[in-house]
XYZ file of C-alpha atoms in Angstrom:
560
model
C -0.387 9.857 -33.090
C -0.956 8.609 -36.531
C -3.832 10.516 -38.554
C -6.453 8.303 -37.228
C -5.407 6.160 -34.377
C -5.075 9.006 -31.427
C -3.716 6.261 -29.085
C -2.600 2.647 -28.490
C -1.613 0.722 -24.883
C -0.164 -1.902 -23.770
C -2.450 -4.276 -21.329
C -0.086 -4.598 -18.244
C -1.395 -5.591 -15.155
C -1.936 -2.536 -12.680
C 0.314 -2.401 -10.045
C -0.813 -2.655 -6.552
C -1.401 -0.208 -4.099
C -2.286 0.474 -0.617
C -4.037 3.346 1.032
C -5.029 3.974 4.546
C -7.959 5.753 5.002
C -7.611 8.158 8.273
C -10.790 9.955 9.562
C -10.145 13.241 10.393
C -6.744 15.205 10.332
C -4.654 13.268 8.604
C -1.275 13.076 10.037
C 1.620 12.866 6.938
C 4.362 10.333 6.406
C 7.686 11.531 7.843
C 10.299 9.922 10.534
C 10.198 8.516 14.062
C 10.090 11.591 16.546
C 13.583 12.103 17.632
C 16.227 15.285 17.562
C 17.891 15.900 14.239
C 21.022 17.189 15.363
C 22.186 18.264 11.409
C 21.892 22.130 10.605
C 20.027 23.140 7.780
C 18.455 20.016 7.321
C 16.239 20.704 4.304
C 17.863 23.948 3.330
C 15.299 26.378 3.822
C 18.241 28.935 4.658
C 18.563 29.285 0.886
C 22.276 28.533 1.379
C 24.624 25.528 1.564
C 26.373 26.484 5.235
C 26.863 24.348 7.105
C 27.265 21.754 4.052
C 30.209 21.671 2.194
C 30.527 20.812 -1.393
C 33.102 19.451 -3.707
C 34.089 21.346 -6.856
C 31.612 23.914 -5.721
C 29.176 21.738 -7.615
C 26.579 21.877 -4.777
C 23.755 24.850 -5.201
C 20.306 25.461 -3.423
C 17.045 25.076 -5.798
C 13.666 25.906 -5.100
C 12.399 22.662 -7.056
C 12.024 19.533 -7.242
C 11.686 19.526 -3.765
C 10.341 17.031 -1.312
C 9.319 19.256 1.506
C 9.443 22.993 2.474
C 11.193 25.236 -0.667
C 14.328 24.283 -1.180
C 16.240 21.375 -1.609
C 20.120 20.544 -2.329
C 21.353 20.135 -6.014
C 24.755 18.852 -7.082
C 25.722 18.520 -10.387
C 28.481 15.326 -10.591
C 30.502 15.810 -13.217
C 32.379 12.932 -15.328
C 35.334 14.089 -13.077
C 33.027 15.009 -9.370
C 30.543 12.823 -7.880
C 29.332 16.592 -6.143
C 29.679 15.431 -2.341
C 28.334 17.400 0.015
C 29.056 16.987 3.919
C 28.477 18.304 7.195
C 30.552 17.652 10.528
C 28.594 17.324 13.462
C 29.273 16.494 17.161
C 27.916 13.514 18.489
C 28.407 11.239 21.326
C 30.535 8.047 21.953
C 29.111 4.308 22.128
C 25.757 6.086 20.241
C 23.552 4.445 17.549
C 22.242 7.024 15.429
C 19.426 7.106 12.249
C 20.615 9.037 9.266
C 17.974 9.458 6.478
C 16.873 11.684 3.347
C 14.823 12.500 0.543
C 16.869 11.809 -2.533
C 16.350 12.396 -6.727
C 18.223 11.745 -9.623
C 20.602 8.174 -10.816
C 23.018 6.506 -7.997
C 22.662 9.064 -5.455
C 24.189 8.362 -1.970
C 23.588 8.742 1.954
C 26.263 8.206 4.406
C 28.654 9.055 7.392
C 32.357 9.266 6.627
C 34.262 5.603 7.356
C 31.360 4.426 8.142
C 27.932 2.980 6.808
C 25.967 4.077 3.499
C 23.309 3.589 1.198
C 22.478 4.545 -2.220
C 19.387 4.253 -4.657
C 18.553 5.272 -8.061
C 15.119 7.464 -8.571
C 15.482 9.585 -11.574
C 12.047 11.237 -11.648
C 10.655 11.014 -7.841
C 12.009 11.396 -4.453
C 13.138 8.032 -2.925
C 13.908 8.144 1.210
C 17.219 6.556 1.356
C 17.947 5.432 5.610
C 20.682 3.669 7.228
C 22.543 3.373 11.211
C 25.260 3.667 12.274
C 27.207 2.978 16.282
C 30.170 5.765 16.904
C 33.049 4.599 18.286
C 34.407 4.305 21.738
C 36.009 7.501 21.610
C 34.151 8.937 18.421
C 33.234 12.604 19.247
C 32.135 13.750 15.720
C 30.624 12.304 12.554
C 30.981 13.510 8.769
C 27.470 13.194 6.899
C 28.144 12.394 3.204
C 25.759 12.970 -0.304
C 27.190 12.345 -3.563
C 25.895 11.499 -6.744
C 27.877 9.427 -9.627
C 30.370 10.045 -12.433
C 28.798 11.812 -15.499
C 25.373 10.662 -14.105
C 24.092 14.360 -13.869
C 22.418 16.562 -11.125
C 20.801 15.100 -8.364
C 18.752 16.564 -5.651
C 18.515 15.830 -1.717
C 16.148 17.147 0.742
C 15.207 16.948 4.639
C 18.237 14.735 5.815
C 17.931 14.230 9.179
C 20.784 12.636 11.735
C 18.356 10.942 14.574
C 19.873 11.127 18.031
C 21.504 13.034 20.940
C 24.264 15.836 20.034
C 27.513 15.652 21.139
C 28.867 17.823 23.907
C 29.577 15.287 26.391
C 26.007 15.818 27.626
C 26.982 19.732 28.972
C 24.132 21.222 27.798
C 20.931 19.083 28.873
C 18.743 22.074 29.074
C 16.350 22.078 26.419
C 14.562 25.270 24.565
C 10.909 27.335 25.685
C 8.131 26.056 24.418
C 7.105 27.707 20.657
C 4.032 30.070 20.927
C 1.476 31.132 18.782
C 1.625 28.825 16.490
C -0.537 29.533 13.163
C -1.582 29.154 9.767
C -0.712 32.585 7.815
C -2.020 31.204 4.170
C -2.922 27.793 2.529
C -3.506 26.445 -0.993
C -4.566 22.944 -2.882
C -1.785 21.493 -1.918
C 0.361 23.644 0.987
C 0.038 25.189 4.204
C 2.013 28.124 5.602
C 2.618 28.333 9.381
C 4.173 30.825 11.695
C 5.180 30.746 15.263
C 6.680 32.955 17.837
C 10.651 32.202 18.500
C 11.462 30.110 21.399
C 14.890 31.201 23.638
C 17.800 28.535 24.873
C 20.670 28.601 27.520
C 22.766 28.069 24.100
C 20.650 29.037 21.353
C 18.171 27.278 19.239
C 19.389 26.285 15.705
C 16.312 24.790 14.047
C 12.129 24.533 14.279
C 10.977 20.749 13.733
C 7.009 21.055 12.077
C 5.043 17.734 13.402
C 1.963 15.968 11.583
C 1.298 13.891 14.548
C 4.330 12.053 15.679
C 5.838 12.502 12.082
C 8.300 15.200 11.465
C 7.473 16.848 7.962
C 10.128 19.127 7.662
C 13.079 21.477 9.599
C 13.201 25.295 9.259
C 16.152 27.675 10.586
C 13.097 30.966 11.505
C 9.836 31.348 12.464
C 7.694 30.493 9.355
C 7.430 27.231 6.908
C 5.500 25.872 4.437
C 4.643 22.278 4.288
C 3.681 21.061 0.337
C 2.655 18.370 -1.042
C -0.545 18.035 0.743
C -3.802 16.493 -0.377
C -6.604 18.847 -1.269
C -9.659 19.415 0.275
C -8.238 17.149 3.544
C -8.007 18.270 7.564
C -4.453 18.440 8.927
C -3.312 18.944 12.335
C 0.378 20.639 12.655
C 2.702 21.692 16.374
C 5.793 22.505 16.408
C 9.124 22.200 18.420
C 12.181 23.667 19.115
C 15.859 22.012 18.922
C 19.401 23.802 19.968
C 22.861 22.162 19.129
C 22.961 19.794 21.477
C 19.679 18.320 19.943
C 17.688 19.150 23.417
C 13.682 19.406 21.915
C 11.400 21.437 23.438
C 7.975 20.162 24.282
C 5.721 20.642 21.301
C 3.716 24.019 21.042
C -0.038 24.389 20.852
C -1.738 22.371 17.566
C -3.477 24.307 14.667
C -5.633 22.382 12.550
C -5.983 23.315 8.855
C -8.173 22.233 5.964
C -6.469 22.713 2.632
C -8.643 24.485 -0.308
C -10.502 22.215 -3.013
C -8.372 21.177 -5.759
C -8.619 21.867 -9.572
C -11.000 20.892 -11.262
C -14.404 21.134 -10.450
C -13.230 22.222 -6.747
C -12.817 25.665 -8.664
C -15.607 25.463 -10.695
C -13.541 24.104 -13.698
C -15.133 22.331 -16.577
C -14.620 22.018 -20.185
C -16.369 20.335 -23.087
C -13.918 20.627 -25.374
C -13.579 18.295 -28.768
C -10.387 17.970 -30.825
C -10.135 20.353 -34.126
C -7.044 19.636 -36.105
C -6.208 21.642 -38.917
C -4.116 19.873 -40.488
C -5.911 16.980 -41.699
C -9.944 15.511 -42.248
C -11.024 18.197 -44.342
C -11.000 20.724 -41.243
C -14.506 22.127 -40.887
C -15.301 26.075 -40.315
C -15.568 26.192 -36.096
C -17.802 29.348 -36.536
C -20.503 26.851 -38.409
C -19.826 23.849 -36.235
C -20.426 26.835 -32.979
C -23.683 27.927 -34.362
C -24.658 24.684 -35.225
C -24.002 22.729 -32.002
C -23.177 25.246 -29.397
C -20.293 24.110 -28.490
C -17.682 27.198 -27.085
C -14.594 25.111 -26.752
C -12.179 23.143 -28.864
C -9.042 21.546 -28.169
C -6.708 21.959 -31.259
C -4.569 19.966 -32.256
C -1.240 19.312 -32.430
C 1.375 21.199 -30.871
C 5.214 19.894 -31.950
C 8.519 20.128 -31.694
C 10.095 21.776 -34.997
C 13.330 22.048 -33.687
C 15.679 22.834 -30.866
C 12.951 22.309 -28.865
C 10.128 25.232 -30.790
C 6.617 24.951 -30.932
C 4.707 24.841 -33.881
C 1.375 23.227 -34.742
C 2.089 19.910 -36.484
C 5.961 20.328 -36.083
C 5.833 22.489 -39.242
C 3.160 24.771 -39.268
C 4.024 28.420 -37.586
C 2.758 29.270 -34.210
C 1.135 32.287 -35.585
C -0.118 33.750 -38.526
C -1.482 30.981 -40.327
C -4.702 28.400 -40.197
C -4.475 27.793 -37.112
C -4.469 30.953 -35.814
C -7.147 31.842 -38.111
C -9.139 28.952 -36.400
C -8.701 30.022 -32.547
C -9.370 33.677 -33.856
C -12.472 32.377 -35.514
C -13.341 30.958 -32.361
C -12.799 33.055 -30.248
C -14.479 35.961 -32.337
C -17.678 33.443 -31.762
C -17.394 33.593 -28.031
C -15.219 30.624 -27.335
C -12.080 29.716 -26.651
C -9.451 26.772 -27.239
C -6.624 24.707 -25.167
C -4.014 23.416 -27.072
C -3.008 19.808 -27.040
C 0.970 19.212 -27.086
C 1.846 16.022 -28.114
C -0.078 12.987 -29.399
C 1.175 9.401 -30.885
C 3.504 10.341 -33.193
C 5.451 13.133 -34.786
C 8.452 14.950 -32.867
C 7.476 16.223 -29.250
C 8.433 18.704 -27.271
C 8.354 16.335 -24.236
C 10.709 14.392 -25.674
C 12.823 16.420 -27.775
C 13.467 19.413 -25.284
C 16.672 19.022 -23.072
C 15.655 19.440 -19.805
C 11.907 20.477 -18.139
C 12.912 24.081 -18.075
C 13.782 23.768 -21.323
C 9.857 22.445 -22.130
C 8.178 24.852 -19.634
C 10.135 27.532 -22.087
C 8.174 25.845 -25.365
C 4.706 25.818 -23.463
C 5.572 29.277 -22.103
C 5.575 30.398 -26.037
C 2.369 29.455 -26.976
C 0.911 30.239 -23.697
C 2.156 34.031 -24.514
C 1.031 33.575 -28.330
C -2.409 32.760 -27.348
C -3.151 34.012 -23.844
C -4.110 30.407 -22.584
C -6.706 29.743 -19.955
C -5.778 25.758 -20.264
C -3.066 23.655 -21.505
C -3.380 20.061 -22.165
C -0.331 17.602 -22.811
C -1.250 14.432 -24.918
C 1.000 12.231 -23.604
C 1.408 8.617 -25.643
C 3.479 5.606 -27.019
C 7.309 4.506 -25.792
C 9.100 8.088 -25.985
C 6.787 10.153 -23.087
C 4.222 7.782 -21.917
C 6.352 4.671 -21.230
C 9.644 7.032 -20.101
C 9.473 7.302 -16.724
C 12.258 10.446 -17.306
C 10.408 12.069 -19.688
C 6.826 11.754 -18.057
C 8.848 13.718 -14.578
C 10.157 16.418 -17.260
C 6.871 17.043 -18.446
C 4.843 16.992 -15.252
C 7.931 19.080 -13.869
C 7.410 21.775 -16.920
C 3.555 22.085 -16.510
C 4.260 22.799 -12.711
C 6.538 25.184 -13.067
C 4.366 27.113 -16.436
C 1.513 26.916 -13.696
C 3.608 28.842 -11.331
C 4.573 31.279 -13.761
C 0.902 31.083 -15.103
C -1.585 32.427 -12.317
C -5.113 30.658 -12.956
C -3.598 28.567 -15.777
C -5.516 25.023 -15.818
C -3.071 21.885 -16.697
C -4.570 18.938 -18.247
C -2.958 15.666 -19.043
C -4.426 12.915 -21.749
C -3.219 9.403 -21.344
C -4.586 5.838 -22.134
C -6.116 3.686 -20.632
C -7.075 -0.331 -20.007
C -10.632 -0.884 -19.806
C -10.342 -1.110 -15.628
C -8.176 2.372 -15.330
C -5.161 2.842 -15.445
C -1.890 0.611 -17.343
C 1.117 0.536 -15.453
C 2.214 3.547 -17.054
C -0.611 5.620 -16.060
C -0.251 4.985 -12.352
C 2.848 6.062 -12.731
C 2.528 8.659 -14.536
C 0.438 9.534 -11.865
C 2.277 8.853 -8.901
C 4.810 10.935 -10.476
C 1.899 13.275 -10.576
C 1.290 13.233 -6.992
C 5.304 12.906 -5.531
C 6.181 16.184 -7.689
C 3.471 17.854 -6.557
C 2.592 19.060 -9.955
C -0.574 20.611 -9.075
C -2.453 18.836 -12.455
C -6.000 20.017 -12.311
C -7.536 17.150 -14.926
C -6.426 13.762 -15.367
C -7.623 12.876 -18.798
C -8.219 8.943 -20.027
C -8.655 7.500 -23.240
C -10.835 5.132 -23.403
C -10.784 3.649 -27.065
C -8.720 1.445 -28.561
C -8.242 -0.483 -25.254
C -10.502 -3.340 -25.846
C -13.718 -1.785 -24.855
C -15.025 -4.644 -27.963
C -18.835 -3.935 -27.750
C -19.862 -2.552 -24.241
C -17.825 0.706 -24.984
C -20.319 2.496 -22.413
C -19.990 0.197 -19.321
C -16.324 -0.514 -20.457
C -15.606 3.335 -20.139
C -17.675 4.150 -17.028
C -15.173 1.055 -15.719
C -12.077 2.541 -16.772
C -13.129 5.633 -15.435
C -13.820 4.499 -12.265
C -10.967 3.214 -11.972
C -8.870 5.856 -12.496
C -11.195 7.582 -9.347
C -9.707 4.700 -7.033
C -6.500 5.604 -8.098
C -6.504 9.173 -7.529
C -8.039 8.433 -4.565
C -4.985 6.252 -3.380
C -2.600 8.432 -4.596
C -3.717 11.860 -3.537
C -5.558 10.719 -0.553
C -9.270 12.831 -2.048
C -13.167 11.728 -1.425
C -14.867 10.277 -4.298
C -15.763 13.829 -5.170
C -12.566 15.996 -5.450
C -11.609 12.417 -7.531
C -13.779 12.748 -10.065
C -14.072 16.592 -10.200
C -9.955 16.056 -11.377
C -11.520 13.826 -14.041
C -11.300 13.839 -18.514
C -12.502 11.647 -20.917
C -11.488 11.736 -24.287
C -13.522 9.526 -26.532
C -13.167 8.715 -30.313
C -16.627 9.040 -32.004
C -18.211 6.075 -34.614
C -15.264 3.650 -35.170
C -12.087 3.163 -33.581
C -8.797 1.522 -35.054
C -10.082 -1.565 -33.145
C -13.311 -1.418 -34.591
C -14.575 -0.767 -31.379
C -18.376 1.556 -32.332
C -18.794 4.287 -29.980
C -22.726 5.286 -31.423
C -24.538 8.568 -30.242
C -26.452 6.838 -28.155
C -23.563 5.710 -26.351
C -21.790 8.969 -26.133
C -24.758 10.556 -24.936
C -24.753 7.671 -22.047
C -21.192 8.583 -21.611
C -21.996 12.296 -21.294
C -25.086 11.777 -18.735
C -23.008 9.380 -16.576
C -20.088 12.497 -16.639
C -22.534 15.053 -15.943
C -23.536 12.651 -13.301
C -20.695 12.721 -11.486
C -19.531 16.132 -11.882
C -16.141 15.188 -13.838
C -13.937 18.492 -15.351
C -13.289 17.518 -18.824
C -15.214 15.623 -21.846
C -13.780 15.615 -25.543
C -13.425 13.295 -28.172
C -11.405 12.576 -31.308
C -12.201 14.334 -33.708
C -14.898 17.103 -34.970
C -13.133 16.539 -38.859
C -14.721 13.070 -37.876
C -18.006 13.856 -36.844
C -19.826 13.636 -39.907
C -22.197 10.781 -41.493
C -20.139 7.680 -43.790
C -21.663 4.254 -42.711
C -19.730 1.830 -44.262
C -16.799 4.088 -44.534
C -14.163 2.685 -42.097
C -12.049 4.252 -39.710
C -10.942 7.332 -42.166
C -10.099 10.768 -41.532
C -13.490 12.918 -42.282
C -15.835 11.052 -40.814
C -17.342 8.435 -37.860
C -17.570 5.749 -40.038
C -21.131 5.054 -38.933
C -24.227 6.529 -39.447
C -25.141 9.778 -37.996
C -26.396 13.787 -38.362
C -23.371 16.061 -38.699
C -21.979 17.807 -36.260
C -24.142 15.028 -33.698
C -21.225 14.514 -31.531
C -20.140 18.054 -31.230
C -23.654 18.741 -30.182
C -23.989 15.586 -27.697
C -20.405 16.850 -25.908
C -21.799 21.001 -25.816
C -24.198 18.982 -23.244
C -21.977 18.393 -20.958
C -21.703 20.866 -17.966
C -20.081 18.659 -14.987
C-alpha cells in the first residue's frame, strides 16, 4: 500500500454464478453411480500401490486435496512428465468413464493407446473426464496421469474408471451389505464416518461413500472423512461395498449429519479492530487512545517480507524488540490484544516473495510464535497477490495449513471491493477460498476508494451485501453464517478518491454491522483519526472535521 492509499481496484464486471438452493440434506457434487473398478482411487492407503510412477517422482500428500486426506503428487521434472499408471482388468467390446480431480499446469488423464484429456488449473482442482470402447479382444486397460516438462508438481485425486471389471464375468457375486454405518466426529467443514466391514466370495477392495446418487469419495477400510463441506448445512451419507470385479453391494443404512457453525460469529467471533501502524502518521500512544475510546483491539500494521522470505514489520523493522513490540506490549498490558496484518499495497510481501505456501505458512508461523496470536489477517492487494491467481492459492493454502498447526487460530483476509461486492478478483479469490477448503473464518472488504462518490453508507451496505450473495453461492450458507464470516475495513474522513466517510456515516456503517451480526469492523487508520478540515488526504489525520480519537470510539461500538 502506499502511506495513504490502503487500496485501489479495478472495476471488472463480476463474473456469473449459479447456485442451487436444496432444502434439506444437501446431497454433494460427485459422479454418476457406477463401480470404480481402479484400486486406491483417491489414495487414502497413504501409499502409491497399485499406481506406478516414473522416476519415482510420484509421492502421497495429505494436501491440497480434493476429497478424503490424501491425494497423488508428482513432481515432472524438465526431463519426467511424473506418470503414474495402474493396469486394470476390464472387459471386451466395453465403454467405460474415466475421470479425476486434477491441480497444477498441463496435467493429464488417460488410458494407454487410447483416449485422453488434459487441463491446466494451477491453484484449484479441475475434474478432467473422458471414454473410452476396449477392443474386441481387449482384456486390460493402463490408466495414465502425467504432468508436463519443467512445469512442476501437480496433484490428482479420486480417479475413478466407471464400469464392469474384467474377469470374463466369473465373479458376478457381489459383496454384504455395509452395517452400522456412522458419524464418529464432524467439524465446519468435514464429517467422519465409520462402518462395519462387509465380506465377498473374492474379497472386497474398496468402500464407495454416497451423497445421494453422487459418489464423494473411495476408501480401502472402514472409516473416511468427507471435507470440503459447507458449514452449518444437513447432509445425508450410505455407503457401499465394491470387490475386483467391480460387483457393488446394495447401499447400507443412511446417517444424516449437520456440520458445526462456521467461523466467525458461528463461534462467537468478533473483532473491532482499527489499523495502528507504527511506522508512519505520527503513531499515537494505544494505552491513551484505550482509555480514551475503549477500544481493546488493534490491527497493526504491516507485516513484510525482508528477505528470503522473513517477517518483519515494514520489511525492515525487527519482529521483536523494537516499537512495535513496545506497542502490542502496551496493549496488551491495557487488556487488549492485536492481529497482525501481512501485506498491504505495496512494499515486498511475503505472499509474493516466499517460494512456495509452506514456505509462507513458515513466515506466518514466526510471528504467530513471536506474539502468541489469537488472529491473523492477510491484506491482500494490487497485481502481485490480489490479481495472481497462483499467489492468492499459496496464500489461502499457507493460512490453512498455519490454522492446522494453530488450534483456535482465527484467519482473516482483507481485499477490495466494487461498490456491488466483489471484482473479479475477489470471487476468485474466493472460490479459491471455498475449492481449497481453507477454512477462512472472515472475509474482509474494502470499501473505499471504489467509487462509493457521495453515498459512501448505502454504497458500502451494497458492496457488502454483495459479498453475502457470494458467499452464499460459493459456500452454500444462510444469510446468517454469510454475514457472521463478514469484515469491513473502512478509511475514516477522506479517501484518495475524495470519497468523505463522516462520523455520522461510520456510525451508520457500524449500526447496520451490528445489525447484522458481521465478525469484523476496522478502518484505516487510528494515526488518521484526528481533527484537520481542510487538510487533504495526509497521513495524521481524517482530513475533515472531527473530535480525536471519534472513530476509534465509533468502531469500540461495535459488538456483532
Amino acid at each position: 500500500m502506499t502511506m495513504l492509499r490502503r487500496s485501489r481496484h479495478r472495476f471488472l464486471a463480476l463474473l456469473g454464478t449459479a447456485a442451487l438452493a436444496l432444502a434439506g440434506a444437501v446431497a454433494l457434487p460427485g459422479t454418476a453411480e457406477a463401480a470404480n473398478i481402479l484400486s486406491n482411487p483417491g489414495f487414502e492407503t497413504g501409499s502409491l500401490s497399485p499406481w506406478s510412477c516414473s522416476g519415482n517422482l510420484g509421492s502421497i500428500v495429505s494436501s491440497p486435496v480434493h476429497g478424503g486426506s490424501k491425494a497423488l503428487a508428482g513432481a515432472a521434472s524438465s526431463s519426467d512428465t511424473a506418470q503414474c499408471t495402474q493396469t486394470v482388468p476390464v472387459q471386451p467390446n466395453t465403454t467405460y468413464s474415466l475421470s479425476g480431480w486434477v491441480r497444477g499446469s498441463y496435467v493429464y488423464l488417460g488410458v494407454d493407446g487410447g483416449a485422453s484429456t488434459w487441463t491446466t488449473s494451477p491453484s484449484a482442482y479441475s475434474r478432467l473426464t473422458v471414454s473410452f470402447t476396449t477392443g474386441a479382444s481387449q482384456t486390460s486397460a493402463k490408466i495414465y496421469l502425467h504432468g508436463w516438462y519443467a512445469q512442476g508438481t501437480y496433484y490428482a485425486d479420486d480417479v475413478s474408471l466407471d464400469g464392469p471389471g474384467g474377469g470374463g464375468g466369473s465373479d458376478t457375486q457381489a459383496p454384504t451389505t455395509p452395517t452400522g454405518l456412522k458419524s464418529t466426529g464432524k467439524t465446519s467443514s468435514s464429517v467422519s464416518l465409520s462402518w462395519t466391514a462387509s465380506s465377498d466370495n473374492v474379497g472386497v477392495t474398496a468402500y464407495d461413500i454416497y451423497s445421494g446418487s453422487n459418489r464423494l469419495l473411495s476408501a480401502p477400510g472402514t472409516s473416511a472423512t468427507v471435507s470440503g463441506l459447507s458449514a452449518s448445512t444437513a447432509y445425508s451419507f450410505t455407503v457401499k461395498a465394491r470387490d475386483a470385479a467391480g460387483n457393488t453391494s446394495p447401499a447400507s443404512n443412511s446417517v444424516s449429519v449437520t456440520t458445526d457453525a462456521g467461523g466467525g460469529g458461528g463461534t462467537g467471533f468478533k473483532q473491532a479492530a482499527p489499523y495502528l501502524y507504527e511506522g508512519w502518521g505520527d503513531p499515537p500512544n494505544p494505552t491513551t487512545v484505550m482509555s480514551a475510546t475503549g477500544i481493546k483491539w488493534f490491527t497493526m500494521a504491516f507485516v513484510l517480507d525482508s528477505g528470503g522470505c522473513n517477517p518483519a514489520w515494514d520489511g525492515s523493522r525487527a519482529l521483536t524488540g523494537g516499537v512495535d513490540q513496545t506497542a502490542i506490549n502496551q496493549i496488551r498490558s491495557a487488556g487488549g490484544d492485536i492481529v497482525p496484518s501481512f501485506g498491504g499495497w505495496q512494499g515486498s510481501k511475503l505472499g509474493a516473495n516466499c517460494s512456495s505456501a509452506s514456505a509462507l505458512a513458515g513466515a506466518l508461523q514466526k510471528v504467530i510464535d513471536a506474539y502468541g496470536l489469537k488472529a491473523i489477517d492477510m491484506d491482500i492487494e494490487n497485481t502481485d497477490e490480489f490479481e495472481n491467481e497462483a499467489v492468492q492459492a499459496k496464500i489461502l493454502t499457507a493460512l490453512k495449513t498455519v490454522k492446522a498447526n494453530n488450534p483456535g487460530l482465527k484467519t482473516i483476509i482483507t481485499f477490495g471491493t466494487s461498490t456491488t461486492g466483489p471484482t473479479y478478483y475477489g470471487n476468485r479469490l474466493i472460490e479459491q477460498a471455498q475449492s481449497l477448503n481453507a477454512n477462512i473464518d472472515v472475509f474482509t472488504i474494502m470499501p473505499f476508494d471504489f467509487g462509493g462518490g457521495s453515498d459512501m453508507y448505502g454504497n458500502t451496505v451494497n458492496a457488502t451485501e454483495g459479498l453475502k450473495t457470494k458467499l452464499k453461492s460459493a459456500f452454500g450458507w444462510d444469510d446468517a453464517t454469510a454475514y457472521s464470516h463478514i469484515g469491513i475495513s473502512g478509511m475514516n474522513g477522506l479517501s484518495d478518491q475524495q470519497e468523505n466517510t463522516t462520523p455520522a456515516i461510520w456510525t451508520s456503517i457500524r449500526d447496520w454491522a451490528n445489525s447484522h451480526h458481521i465478525a469484523r469492523l476496522a478502518y484505516w487508520s487510528v494515526n488518521r483519526d484526528r481533527s484537520c478540515p481542510g487538510g487533504g488526504v495526509v497521513s495524521n489525520c481524517s482530513g475533515i472535521s472531527q473530535s480525536t480519537w471519534q472513530f476509534t470510539s465509533i468502531t469500540a461500538g461495535f459488538t456483532g
